CSV table of C-alpha atoms in Angstrom, one decimal:
chain,number,residue,atom,x,y,z
A,29,UNK,CA,97.6,51.1,177.7
A,30,UNK,CA,96.4,48.4,176.1
A,31,UNK,CA,96.1,47.4,179.5
A,32,UNK,CA,93.8,49.8,180.9
A,33,UNK,CA,91.2,49.1,177.7
A,34,UNK,CA,91.5,46.0,178.5
A,35,UNK,CA,90.1,46.4,181.6
A,36,UNK,CA,88.1,49.4,181.1
A,37,UNK,CA,86.0,46.6,178.7
A,38,UNK,CA,85.9,43.7,180.7
A,39,UNK,CA,84.9,45.6,183.6
A,40,UNK,CA,82.7,47.7,181.2
A,41,UNK,CA,80.6,44.1,180.1
A,42,UNK,CA,80.6,42.8,183.3
A,43,UNK,CA,78.8,46.3,184.4
A,44,UNK,CA,76.6,46.0,182.3
A,45,UNK,CA,75.7,41.8,183.4
A,46,UNK,CA,75.3,43.5,186.5
A,47,UNK,CA,73.2,45.8,185.4
A,48,UNK,CA,71.4,43.7,182.9
A,49,UNK,CA,70.1,41.2,185.4
A,50,UNK,CA,72.9,39.8,187.0
A,51,UNK,CA,72.1,40.2,190.6
A,52,UNK,CA,72.4,38.9,194.1
A,53,UNK,CA,72.3,40.3,197.8
A,54,UNK,CA,74.4,43.4,196.6
A,55,UNK,CA,74.3,46.6,199.3
A,56,UNK,CA,76.3,50.1,199.4
A,57,UNK,CA,78.3,50.9,202.7
A,58,UNK,CA,77.8,54.1,202.3
A,59,UNK,CA,75.0,56.9,202.9
A,60,UNK,CA,74.4,56.8,198.8
A,61,UNK,CA,73.1,53.8,198.4
A,62,UNK,CA,73.5,53.8,194.2
A,63,UNK,CA,76.4,52.8,192.1
A,64,UNK,CA,75.9,55.9,189.6
A,65,UNK,CA,77.5,59.2,190.9
A,66,UNK,CA,76.0,61.1,193.1
A,67,UNK,CA,74.5,65.2,192.1
A,68,UNK,CA,78.0,66.6,193.1
A,69,UNK,CA,80.8,64.3,191.2
A,70,UNK,CA,78.1,64.1,188.1
A,71,UNK,CA,78.0,68.1,188.6
A,72,UNK,CA,81.8,67.8,188.7
A,73,UNK,CA,82.5,65.8,186.0
A,74,UNK,CA,80.1,67.1,184.3
A,75,UNK,CA,81.3,71.1,184.4
A,76,UNK,CA,85.4,69.1,183.4
A,77,UNK,CA,83.9,68.3,180.3
A,78,UNK,CA,81.8,70.8,179.4
A,79,UNK,CA,85.0,72.5,179.5
A,80,UNK,CA,87.7,70.3,178.4
A,81,UNK,CA,89.6,71.6,175.0
A,82,UNK,CA,91.4,68.4,174.5
A,83,UNK,CA,91.2,65.0,172.8
A,84,UNK,CA,87.5,64.3,174.5
A,85,UNK,CA,85.8,68.1,173.7
A,86,UNK,CA,87.5,67.1,169.2
A,87,UNK,CA,86.9,63.8,169.4
A,88,UNK,CA,82.7,65.4,170.2
A,89,UNK,CA,82.7,68.3,167.9
A,90,UNK,CA,84.5,65.6,165.1
A,91,UNK,CA,81.6,63.6,165.1
A,92,UNK,CA,78.9,65.3,165.8
A,93,UNK,CA,77.9,64.1,169.4
A,94,UNK,CA,76.6,64.6,173.0
A,95,UNK,CA,76.9,63.9,176.5
A,96,UNK,CA,74.4,62.5,178.4
A,97,UNK,CA,75.1,64.4,181.6
A,98,UNK,CA,72.7,61.8,183.6
A,99,UNK,CA,74.5,59.3,182.4
A,100,UNK,CA,77.7,59.9,183.9
A,101,UNK,CA,78.9,56.8,185.5
A,102,UNK,CA,81.6,55.2,187.8
A,103,UNK,CA,83.4,52.3,186.6
A,104,UNK,CA,83.1,48.9,188.3
A,105,UNK,CA,84.4,45.9,189.6
A,106,UNK,CA,83.1,42.4,190.9
A,107,UNK,CA,85.2,39.9,190.8
A,108,UNK,CA,84.0,36.5,189.9
A,109,UNK,CA,86.1,34.6,190.8
A,110,UNK,CA,85.8,35.5,195.0
A,111,UNK,CA,82.0,35.9,194.3
A,112,UNK,CA,82.7,32.3,193.9
A,113,UNK,CA,84.0,31.2,197.5
A,114,UNK,CA,82.3,33.7,199.0
A,115,UNK,CA,78.6,33.7,197.7
A,116,UNK,CA,78.8,37.6,197.7
A,117,UNK,CA,79.8,40.4,195.6
A,118,UNK,CA,81.8,43.2,196.5
A,119,UNK,CA,81.0,45.9,194.2
A,120,UNK,CA,84.7,47.5,193.7
A,121,UNK,CA,84.7,50.7,191.7
A,122,UNK,CA,88.3,50.7,189.7
A,123,UNK,CA,91.3,53.2,189.5
A,124,UNK,CA,88.7,55.2,192.4
A,125,UNK,CA,90.8,58.0,192.8
A,126,UNK,CA,94.1,56.2,191.8
A,127,UNK,CA,97.5,57.7,191.4
A,128,UNK,CA,98.2,57.3,188.3
A,129,UNK,CA,94.9,57.5,186.3
A,130,UNK,CA,92.8,59.6,188.4
A,131,UNK,CA,88.3,58.3,188.5
A,132,UNK,CA,87.3,56.1,185.4
A,133,UNK,CA,83.8,57.3,184.5
A,134,UNK,CA,81.7,56.0,181.3
A,135,UNK,CA,79.0,58.0,180.0
A,136,UNK,CA,76.3,57.8,177.3
A,137,UNK,CA,77.0,60.0,173.8
A,138,UNK,CA,73.9,60.5,171.5
A,139,UNK,CA,74.4,61.9,168.1
A,140,UNK,CA,72.7,65.0,166.9
A,141,UNK,CA,69.0,63.4,166.0
A,142,UNK,CA,69.7,62.8,170.2
A,143,UNK,CA,69.9,59.3,169.0
A,144,UNK,CA,71.8,56.2,171.0
A,145,UNK,CA,75.5,56.8,169.4
A,146,UNK,CA,78.0,55.0,172.0
A,147,UNK,CA,79.5,55.0,175.2
A,148,UNK,CA,82.5,57.7,175.6
A,149,UNK,CA,85.0,56.0,178.8
A,150,UNK,CA,86.9,58.8,180.7
A,151,UNK,CA,89.4,60.0,183.4
A,152,UNK,CA,89.4,62.4,185.7
A,153,UNK,CA,92.5,63.6,187.6
A,154,UNK,CA,93.5,66.8,188.7
A,155,UNK,CA,90.7,68.4,187.9
A,156,UNK,CA,91.6,66.7,183.9
A,157,UNK,CA,89.7,65.2,181.5
A,158,UNK,CA,92.3,61.7,180.2
A,159,UNK,CA,90.4,60.0,176.2
A,160,UNK,CA,90.4,56.9,177.4
A,161,UNK,CA,88.1,55.5,174.3
A,162,UNK,CA,85.0,55.1,173.0
A,163,UNK,CA,82.5,52.1,171.7
A,164,UNK,CA,80.0,53.8,169.2
A,165,UNK,CA,77.8,52.9,166.8
A,166,UNK,CA,79.2,50.5,163.8
A,167,UNK,CA,77.7,50.8,160.8
A,168,UNK,CA,77.2,48.0,160.2
A,169,UNK,CA,74.6,49.5,164.1
A,170,UNK,CA,75.9,47.0,166.4
A,171,UNK,CA,77.6,48.6,169.5
A,172,UNK,CA,77.5,48.1,173.1
A,173,UNK,CA,74.2,48.3,175.2
A,174,UNK,CA,74.7,52.0,176.6
A,175,UNK,CA,75.9,52.9,180.1
A,176,UNK,CA,72.7,54.6,180.9
A,177,UNK,CA,69.8,53.1,183.9
A,178,UNK,CA,66.9,55.1,181.8
A,179,UNK,CA,67.5,52.3,178.3
A,180,UNK,CA,67.7,50.0,180.7
A,181,UNK,CA,65.2,50.5,183.9
A,182,UNK,CA,62.1,48.5,182.2
A,183,UNK,CA,64.0,44.9,181.3
A,184,UNK,CA,66.2,45.7,185.0
A,185,UNK,CA,62.5,46.0,186.7
A,186,UNK,CA,60.9,42.6,184.5
A,187,UNK,CA,64.0,40.4,185.4
A,188,UNK,CA,63.1,41.4,189.1
A,189,UNK,CA,59.7,40.8,189.1
A,190,UNK,CA,58.6,44.1,190.2
A,191,UNK,CA,55.9,46.2,190.1
A,192,UNK,CA,57.5,48.9,189.8
A,193,UNK,CA,60.7,50.4,187.7
A,194,UNK,CA,63.1,50.9,190.5
A,195,UNK,CA,64.0,54.7,190.8
A,196,UNK,CA,68.7,55.4,190.9
A,197,UNK,CA,68.0,56.5,194.2
A,198,UNK,CA,65.7,53.1,195.9
A,199,UNK,CA,68.3,50.8,198.7
A,200,UNK,CA,67.3,47.2,197.6
A,201,UNK,CA,68.0,43.8,199.0
A,202,UNK,CA,67.4,41.0,196.4
A,203,UNK,CA,68.7,37.2,196.6
A,204,UNK,CA,69.2,35.2,193.5
């Protein structure tokens, strides 16, 4: 469990760096050109979370949090050592349909006033959600950044020197 949390935290950091401007030539080989889940997969995961009667729902209820369905994101891994050797980035979905753990996701949390409250990590296996952990805003105001693209779209636009915000569905190639 501790090992999974280490990988989850490391992956979230690497993913945040990628979103925050760590760019290179990136592309998706599938028809979908986004690192975010498809609408179909988002609905599937959201339905599981809504119908959860285990740790996740108890955690959300206890803290007064809600999930932002549009922010459901798989967790990815980028191997920096591979990048240093090949000068290209391969984005790998971490624990994608892993036989032991299922698929790993992160979702943005909001509080009762609909302010950013943190991120929740969970897995989906056999149509069941499993709570993996959460990074929430502490009393001191510290938290990891939001996992939602919408919260970073303007900053990403500026980093890429684009004139308009890049929509989620747009495929783009960017060279460092």
